Short mmCIF file of C-alpha atoms in Angstrom, two decimals:
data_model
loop_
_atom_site.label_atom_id
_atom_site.label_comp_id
_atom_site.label_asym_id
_atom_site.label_seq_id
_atom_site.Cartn_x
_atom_site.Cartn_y
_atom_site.Cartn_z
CA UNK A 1 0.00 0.00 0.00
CA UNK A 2 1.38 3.60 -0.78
CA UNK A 3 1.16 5.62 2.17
CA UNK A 4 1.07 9.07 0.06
CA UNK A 5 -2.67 7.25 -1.13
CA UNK A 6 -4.13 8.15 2.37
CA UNK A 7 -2.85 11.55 3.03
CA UNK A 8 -5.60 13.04 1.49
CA UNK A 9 -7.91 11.18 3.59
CA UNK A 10 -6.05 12.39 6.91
CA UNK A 11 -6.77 15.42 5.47
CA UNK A 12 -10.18 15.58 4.85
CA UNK A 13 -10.73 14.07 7.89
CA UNK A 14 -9.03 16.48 10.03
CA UNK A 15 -10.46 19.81 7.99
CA UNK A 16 -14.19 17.71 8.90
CA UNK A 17 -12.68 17.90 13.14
CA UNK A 18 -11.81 21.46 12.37
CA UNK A 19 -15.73 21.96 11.02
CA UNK A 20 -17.21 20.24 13.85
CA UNK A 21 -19.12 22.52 16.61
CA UNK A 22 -17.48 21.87 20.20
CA UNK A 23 -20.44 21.11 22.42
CA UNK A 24 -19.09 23.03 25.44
CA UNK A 25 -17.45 25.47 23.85
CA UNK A 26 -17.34 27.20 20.99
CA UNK A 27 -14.14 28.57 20.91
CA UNK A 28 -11.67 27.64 23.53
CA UNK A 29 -11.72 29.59 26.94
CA UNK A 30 -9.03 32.40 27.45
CA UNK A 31 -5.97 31.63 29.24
CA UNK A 32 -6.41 32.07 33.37
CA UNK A 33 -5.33 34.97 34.16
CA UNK A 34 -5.10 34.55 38.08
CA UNK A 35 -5.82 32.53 40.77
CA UNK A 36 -7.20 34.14 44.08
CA UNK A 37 -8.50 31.75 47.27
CA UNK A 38 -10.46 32.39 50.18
CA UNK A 39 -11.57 30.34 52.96
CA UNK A 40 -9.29 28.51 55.91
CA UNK A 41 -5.46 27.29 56.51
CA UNK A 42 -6.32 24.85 53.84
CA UNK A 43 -5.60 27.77 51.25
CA UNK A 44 -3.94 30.07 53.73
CA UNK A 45 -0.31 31.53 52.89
CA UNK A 46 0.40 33.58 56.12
CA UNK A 47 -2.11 35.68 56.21
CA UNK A 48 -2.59 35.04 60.22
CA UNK A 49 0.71 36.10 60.63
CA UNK A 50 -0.33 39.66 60.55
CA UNK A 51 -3.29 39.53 62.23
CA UNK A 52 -3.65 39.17 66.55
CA UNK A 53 -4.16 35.43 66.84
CA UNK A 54 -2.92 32.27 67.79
CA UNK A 55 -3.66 30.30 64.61
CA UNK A 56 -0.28 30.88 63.24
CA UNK A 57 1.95 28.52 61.65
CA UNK A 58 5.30 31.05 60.86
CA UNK A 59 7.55 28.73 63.42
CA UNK A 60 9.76 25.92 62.96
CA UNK A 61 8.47 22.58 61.76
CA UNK A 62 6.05 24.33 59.22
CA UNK A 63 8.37 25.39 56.05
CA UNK A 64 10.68 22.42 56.67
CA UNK A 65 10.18 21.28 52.76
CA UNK A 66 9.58 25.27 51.73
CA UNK A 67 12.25 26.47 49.63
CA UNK A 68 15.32 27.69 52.21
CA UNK A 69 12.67 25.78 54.84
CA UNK A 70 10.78 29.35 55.54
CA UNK A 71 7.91 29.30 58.01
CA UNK A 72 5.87 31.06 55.72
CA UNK A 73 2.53 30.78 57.71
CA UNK A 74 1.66 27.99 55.35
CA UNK A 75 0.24 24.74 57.41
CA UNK A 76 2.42 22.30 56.26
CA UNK A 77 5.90 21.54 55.74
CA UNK A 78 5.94 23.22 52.96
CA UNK A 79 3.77 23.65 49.59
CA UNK A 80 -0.18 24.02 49.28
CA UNK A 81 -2.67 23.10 46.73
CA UNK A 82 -2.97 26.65 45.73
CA UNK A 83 0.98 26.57 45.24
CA UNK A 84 0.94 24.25 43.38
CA UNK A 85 -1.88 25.26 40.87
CA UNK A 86 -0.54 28.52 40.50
CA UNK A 87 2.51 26.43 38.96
CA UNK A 88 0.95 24.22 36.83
CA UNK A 89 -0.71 27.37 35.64
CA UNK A 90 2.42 29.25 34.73
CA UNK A 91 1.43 32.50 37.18
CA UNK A 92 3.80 32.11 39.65
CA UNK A 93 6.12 29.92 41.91
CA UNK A 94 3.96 30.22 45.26
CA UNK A 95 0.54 31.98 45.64
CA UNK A 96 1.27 34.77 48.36
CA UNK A 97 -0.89 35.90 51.23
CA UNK A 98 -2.69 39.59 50.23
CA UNK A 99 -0.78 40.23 53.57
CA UNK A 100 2.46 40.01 52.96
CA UNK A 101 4.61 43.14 52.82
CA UNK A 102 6.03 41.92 49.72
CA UNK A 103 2.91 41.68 47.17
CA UNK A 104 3.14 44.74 45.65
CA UNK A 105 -0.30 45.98 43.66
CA UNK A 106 0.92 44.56 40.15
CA UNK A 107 1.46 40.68 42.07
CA UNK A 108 -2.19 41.37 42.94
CA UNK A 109 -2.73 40.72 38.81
CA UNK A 110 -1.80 37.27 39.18
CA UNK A 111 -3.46 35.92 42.10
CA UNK A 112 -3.05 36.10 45.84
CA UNK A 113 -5.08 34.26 48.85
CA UNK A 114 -7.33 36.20 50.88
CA UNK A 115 -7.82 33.11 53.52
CA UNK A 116 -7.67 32.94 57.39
CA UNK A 117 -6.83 29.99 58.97
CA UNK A 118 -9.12 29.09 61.54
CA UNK A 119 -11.78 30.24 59.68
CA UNK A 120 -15.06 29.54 58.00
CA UNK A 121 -18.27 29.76 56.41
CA UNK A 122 -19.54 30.56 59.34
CA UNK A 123 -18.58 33.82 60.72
CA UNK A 124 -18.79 32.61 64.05
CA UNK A 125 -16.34 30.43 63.52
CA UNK A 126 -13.68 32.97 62.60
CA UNK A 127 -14.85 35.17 65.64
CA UNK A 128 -13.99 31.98 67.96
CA UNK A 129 -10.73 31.96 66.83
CA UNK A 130 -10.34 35.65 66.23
CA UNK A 131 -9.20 34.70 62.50
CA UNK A 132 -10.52 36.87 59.37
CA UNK A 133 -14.09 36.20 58.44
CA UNK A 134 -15.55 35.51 54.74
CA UNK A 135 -17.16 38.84 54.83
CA UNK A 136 -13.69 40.60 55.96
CA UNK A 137 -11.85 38.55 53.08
CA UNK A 138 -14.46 39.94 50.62
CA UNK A 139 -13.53 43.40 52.00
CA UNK A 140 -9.91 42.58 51.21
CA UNK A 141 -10.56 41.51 48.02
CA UNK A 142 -12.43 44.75 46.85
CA UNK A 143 -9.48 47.04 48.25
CA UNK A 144 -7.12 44.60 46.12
CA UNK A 145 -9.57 45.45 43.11
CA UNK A 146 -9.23 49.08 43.86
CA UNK A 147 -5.18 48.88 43.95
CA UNK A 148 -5.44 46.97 40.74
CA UNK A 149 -7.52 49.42 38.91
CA UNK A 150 -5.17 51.88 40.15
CA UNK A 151 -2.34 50.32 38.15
CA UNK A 152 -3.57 48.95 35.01
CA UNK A 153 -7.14 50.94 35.24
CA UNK A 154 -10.68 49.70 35.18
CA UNK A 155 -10.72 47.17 31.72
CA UNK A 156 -7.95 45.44 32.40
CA UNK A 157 -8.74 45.13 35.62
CA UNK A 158 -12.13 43.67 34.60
CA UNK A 159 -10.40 41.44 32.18
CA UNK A 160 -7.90 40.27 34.47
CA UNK A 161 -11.42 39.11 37.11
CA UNK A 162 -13.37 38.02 34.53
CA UNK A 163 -10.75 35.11 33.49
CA UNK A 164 -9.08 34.34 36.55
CA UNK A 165 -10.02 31.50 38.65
CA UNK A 166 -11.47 31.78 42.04
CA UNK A 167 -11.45 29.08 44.64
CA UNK A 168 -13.12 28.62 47.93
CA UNK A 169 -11.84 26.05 50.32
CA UNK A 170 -13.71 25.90 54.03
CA UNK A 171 -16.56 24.29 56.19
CA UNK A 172 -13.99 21.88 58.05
CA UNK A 173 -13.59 23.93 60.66
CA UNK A 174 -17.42 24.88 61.07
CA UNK A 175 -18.12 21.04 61.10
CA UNK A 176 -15.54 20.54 64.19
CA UNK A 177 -16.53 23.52 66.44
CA UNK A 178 -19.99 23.34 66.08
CA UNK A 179 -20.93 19.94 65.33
CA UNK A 180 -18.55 17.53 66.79
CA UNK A 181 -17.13 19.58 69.23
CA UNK A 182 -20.34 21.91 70.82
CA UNK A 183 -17.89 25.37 71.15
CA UNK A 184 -20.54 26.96 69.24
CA UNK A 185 -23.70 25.17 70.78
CA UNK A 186 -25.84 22.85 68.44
CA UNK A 187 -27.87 23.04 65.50
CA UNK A 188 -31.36 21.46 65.09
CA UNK A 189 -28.99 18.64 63.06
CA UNK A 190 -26.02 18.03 61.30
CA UNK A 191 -27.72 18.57 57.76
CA UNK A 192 -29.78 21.62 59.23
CA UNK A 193 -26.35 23.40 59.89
CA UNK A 194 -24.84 21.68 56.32
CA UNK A 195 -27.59 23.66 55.07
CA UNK A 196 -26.87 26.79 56.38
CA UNK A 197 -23.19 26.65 55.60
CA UNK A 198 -24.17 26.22 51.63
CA UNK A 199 -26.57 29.15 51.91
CA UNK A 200 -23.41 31.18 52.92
CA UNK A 201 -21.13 29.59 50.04
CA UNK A 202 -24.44 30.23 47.37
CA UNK A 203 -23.90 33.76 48.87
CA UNK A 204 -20.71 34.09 48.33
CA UNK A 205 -20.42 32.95 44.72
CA UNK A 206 -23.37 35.12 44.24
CA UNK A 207 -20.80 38.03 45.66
CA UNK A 208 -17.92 36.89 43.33
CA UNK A 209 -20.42 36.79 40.32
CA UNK A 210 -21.71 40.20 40.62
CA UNK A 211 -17.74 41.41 40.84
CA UNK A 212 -17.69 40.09 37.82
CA UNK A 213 -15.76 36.27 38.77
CA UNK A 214 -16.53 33.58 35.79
CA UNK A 215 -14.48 30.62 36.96
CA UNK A 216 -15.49 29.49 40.65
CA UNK A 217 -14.40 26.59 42.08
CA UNK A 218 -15.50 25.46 45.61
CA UNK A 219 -14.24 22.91 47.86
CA UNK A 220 -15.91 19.93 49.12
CA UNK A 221 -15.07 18.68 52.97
CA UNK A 222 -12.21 16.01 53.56
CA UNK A 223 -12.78 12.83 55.36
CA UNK A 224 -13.22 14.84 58.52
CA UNK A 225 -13.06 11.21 60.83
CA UNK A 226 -9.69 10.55 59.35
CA UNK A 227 -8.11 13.88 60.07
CA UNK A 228 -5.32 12.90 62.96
CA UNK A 229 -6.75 15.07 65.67
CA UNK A 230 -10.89 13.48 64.86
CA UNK A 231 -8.97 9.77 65.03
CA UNK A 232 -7.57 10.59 68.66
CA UNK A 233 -10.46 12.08 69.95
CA UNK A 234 -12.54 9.17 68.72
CA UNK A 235 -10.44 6.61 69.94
CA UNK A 236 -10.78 8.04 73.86
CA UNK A 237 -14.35 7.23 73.80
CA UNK A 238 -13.32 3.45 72.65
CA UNK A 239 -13.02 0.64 75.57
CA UNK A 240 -9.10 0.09 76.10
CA UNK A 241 -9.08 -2.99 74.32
CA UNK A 242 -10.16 -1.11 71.22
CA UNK A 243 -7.43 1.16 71.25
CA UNK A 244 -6.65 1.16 67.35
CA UNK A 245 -6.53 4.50 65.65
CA UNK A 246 -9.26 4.18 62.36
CA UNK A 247 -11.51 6.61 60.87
CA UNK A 248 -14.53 8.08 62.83
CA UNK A 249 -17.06 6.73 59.78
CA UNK A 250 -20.10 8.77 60.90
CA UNK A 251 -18.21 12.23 60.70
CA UNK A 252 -16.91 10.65 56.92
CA UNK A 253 -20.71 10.27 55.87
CA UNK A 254 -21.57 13.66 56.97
CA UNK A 255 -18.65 15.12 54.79
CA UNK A 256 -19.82 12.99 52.62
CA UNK A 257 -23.72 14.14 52.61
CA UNK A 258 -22.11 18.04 52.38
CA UNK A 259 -20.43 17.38 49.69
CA UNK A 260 -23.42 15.61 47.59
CA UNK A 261 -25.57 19.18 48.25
CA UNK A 262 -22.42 20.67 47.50
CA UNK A 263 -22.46 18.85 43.91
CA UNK A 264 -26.15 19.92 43.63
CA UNK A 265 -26.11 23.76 44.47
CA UNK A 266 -22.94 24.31 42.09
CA UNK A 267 -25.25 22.94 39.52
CA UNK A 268 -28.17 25.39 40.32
CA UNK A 269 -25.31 27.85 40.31
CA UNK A 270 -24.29 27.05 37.18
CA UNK A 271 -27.53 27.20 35.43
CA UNK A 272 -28.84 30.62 36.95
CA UNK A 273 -25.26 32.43 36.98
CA UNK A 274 -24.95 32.38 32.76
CA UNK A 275 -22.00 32.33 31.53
CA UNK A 276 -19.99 31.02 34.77
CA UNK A 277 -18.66 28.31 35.75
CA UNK A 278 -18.90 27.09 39.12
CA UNK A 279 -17.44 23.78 39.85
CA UNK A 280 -16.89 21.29 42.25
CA UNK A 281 -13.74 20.85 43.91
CA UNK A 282 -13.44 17.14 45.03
CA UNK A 283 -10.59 16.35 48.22
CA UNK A 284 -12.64 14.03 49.59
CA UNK A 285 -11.58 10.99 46.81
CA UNK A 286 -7.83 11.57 46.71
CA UNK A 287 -7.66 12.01 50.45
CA UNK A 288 -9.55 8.88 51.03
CA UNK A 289 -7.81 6.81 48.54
CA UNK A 290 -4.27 8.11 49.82
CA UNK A 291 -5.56 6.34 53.47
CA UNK A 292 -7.00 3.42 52.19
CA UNK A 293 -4.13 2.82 49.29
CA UNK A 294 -0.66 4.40 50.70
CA UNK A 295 2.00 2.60 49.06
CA UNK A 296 0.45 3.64 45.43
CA UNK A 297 1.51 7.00 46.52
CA UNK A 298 4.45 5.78 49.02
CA UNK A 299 2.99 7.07 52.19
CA UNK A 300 3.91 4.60 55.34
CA UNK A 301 1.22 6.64 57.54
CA UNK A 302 -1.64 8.38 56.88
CA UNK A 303 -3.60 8.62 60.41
CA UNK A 304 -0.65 10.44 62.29
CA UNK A 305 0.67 13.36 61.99
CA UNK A 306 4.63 14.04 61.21
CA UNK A 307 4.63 16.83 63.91
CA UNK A 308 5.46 15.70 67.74
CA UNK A 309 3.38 12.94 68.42
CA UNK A 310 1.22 13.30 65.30
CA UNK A 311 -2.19 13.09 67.61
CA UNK A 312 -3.38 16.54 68.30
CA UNK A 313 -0.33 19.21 67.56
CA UNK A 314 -1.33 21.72 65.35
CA UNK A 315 -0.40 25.58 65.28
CA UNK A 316 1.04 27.23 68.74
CA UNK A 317 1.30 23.03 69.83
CA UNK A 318 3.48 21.95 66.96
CA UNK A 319 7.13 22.54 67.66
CA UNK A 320 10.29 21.81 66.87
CA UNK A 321 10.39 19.69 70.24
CA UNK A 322 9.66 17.04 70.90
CA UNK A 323 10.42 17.07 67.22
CA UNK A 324 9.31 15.90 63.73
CA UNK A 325 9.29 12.73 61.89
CA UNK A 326 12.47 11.95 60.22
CA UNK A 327 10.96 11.58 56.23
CA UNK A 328 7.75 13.51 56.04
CA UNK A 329 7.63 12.19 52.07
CA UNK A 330 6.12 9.37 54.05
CA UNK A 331 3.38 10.80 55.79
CA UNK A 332 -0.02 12.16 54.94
CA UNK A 333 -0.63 14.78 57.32
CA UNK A 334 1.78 17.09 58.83
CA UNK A 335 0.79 18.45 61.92
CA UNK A 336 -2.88 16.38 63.66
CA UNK A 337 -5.49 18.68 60.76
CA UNK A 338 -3.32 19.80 57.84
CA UNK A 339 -2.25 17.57 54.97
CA UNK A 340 1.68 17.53 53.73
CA UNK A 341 3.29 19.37 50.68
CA UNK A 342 3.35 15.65 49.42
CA UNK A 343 -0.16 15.26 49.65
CA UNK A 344 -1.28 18.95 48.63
CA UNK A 345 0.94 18.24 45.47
CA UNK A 346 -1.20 14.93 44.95
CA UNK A 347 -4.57 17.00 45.50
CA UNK A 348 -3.68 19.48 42.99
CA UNK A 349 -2.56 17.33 40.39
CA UNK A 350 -5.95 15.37 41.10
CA UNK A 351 -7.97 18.96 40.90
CA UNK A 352 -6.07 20.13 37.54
CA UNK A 353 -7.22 16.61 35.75
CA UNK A 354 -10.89 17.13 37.18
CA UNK A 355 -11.15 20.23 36.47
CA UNK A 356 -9.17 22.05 34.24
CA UNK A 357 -10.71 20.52 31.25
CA UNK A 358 -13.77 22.48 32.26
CA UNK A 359 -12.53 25.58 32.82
#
């Protein structure tokens, strides 16, 4: 066969491709522009360091895997999600906190996080741990918006909003304080309050929209019952004998049940906000299959923490003594709550296959 006797098939075929109308888009999306995240520690870069509180991470272990091993603020030992993404995206190393001295107002073009740790969805939640509300991010976004127009004026500025990518990463903390741990009294039930926290995330993507925000992304909860510090304080209610740190399933299902109505209010989102996108941002799967499948990832533990004795330090408790574990590329979680740079890397590789396709 003479393969010169099909080239003009290939190319008929291909100019047919070329014809064909995309069904999602019609022409492709514009580049992202910038990446900005609100919420908790989760997406945090230091912004508690320069704010009056004691959820602060800017100490020895955190920043042990950062580059020069910098306590950034950043809870981990190194890296976030948002890091990470704002790699992969080609805006810049590390996504800084709108806090640091540093950011200047032409960084602000390219993304910076807004997010408290300690916080929530739920103001109260913030207030109990004197951390920066939703509603004081948002205020801290529109004063970035005004230093930005300053700069590059209104229509770029616009621009630069309309195509940048916006994502919103909290709830875990609500779901500890109020629900499993009472600091904040108790809800008529667990899906009562699940509700309300989604009525302040439909809010809040309502407030991004109206700034003009096309790409959204929000968060779904973690397997809260696997989190180090929910495994401890599940196991002291077991009889001695039981004494074997697993999963606290019932918390799991509730993350679980969030995250469905999650699913199902990003849709409604989608459908009256035209012309957005509003996705879902799923940690619950690669979390949950780093625990139940370590070695395809080559973690050794994934219920303890690397910091101290890996069962409740976290912030002001983790330190340097009684020390650290010796190869944190083995571990899961960092300090008792927060995952490692490993597994942030892992969660944003797993978010950029989901979901930028879609975007």
């Amino acid at each position: 066969m003479n393969p010169n006797h099909d080239k003009p098939i290939l190319l008929a075929l291909f100019t047919l491709l070329l014809q064909l109308p995309n069904p999602i888009n019609a022409s492709p999306s514009p580049p992202i522009t910038a990446l900005y995240a609100f919420g908790d520690s989760t997406v945090d870069s230091g912004n508690n360091n320069y704010i009056p509180t004691l959820f602060r991470s800017n100490h020895p272990p955190y920043g042990r895997s950062f580059p020069a091993k910098l306590s950034t603020g950043r809870f981990s030992d190194g890296k976030l999600a948002t890091d990470f993404l704002a790699t992969s995206l080609g805006l810049k190393p590390t996504l800084p906190a709108y806090f640091d001295p540093s950011v200047k107002p032409l960084d602000l073009l390219t993304g910076v996080s807004f997010a408290s740790a300690g916080g929530g969805l739920d103001d109260r939640t913030a207030m109990l741990s004197l951390t920066l509300t939703m509603d004081k991010q948002w205020s801290y976004f529109e004063e970035a918006v005004r230093k930005m127009k300053s700069v590059v004026g209104e229509a770029e500025t616009n621009r630069v909003i309309k195509n940048a990518w916006f994502v919103i990463s909290a709830g875990t903390n609500d779901m500890i304080y109020n629900v499993y741990d009472h600091v904040l009294g108790s809800f008529i039930s667990v899906s009562d309050y699940q509700d309300y926290l989604l009525r302040n995330v439909e809010a809040f993507v309502q407030r991004l929209h109206d700034a003009g925000a096309r790409r959204i992304t929000v968060a779904g909860l973690p397997p809260i019952g696997c989190l180090p510090v929910q495994v401890t304080l599940g196991t002291v209610t077991l009889p001695r004998i039981f004494h074997k740190r697993i999963c606290t399933e019932n918390q799991n299902t509730d993350s679980q049940l969030y995250n469905q109505k999650l699913q199902k209010l990003n849709l409604r989102l989608s459908q009256r906000l035209r012309g957005s996108k509003i996705l879902y941002l799923d940690i619950y799967t690669p979390i949950m299959d780093m625990i139940k499948h370590p070695h395809k990832y080559g973690l050794e533990e994934t219920l303890k923490g690397c910091c101290g004795t890996g069962f409740l330090e976290a912030g002001p408790l983790c330190k340097p003594l009684p020390g650290t574990c010796e190869d944190v590329s083995k571990y899961l979680f960092f300090d008792s709550v927060h995952p490692t740079q490993k597994a942030y890397s892992i969660i944003a590789t797993y978010a950029l296959q989901k979901l930028l396709p879609l975007l």
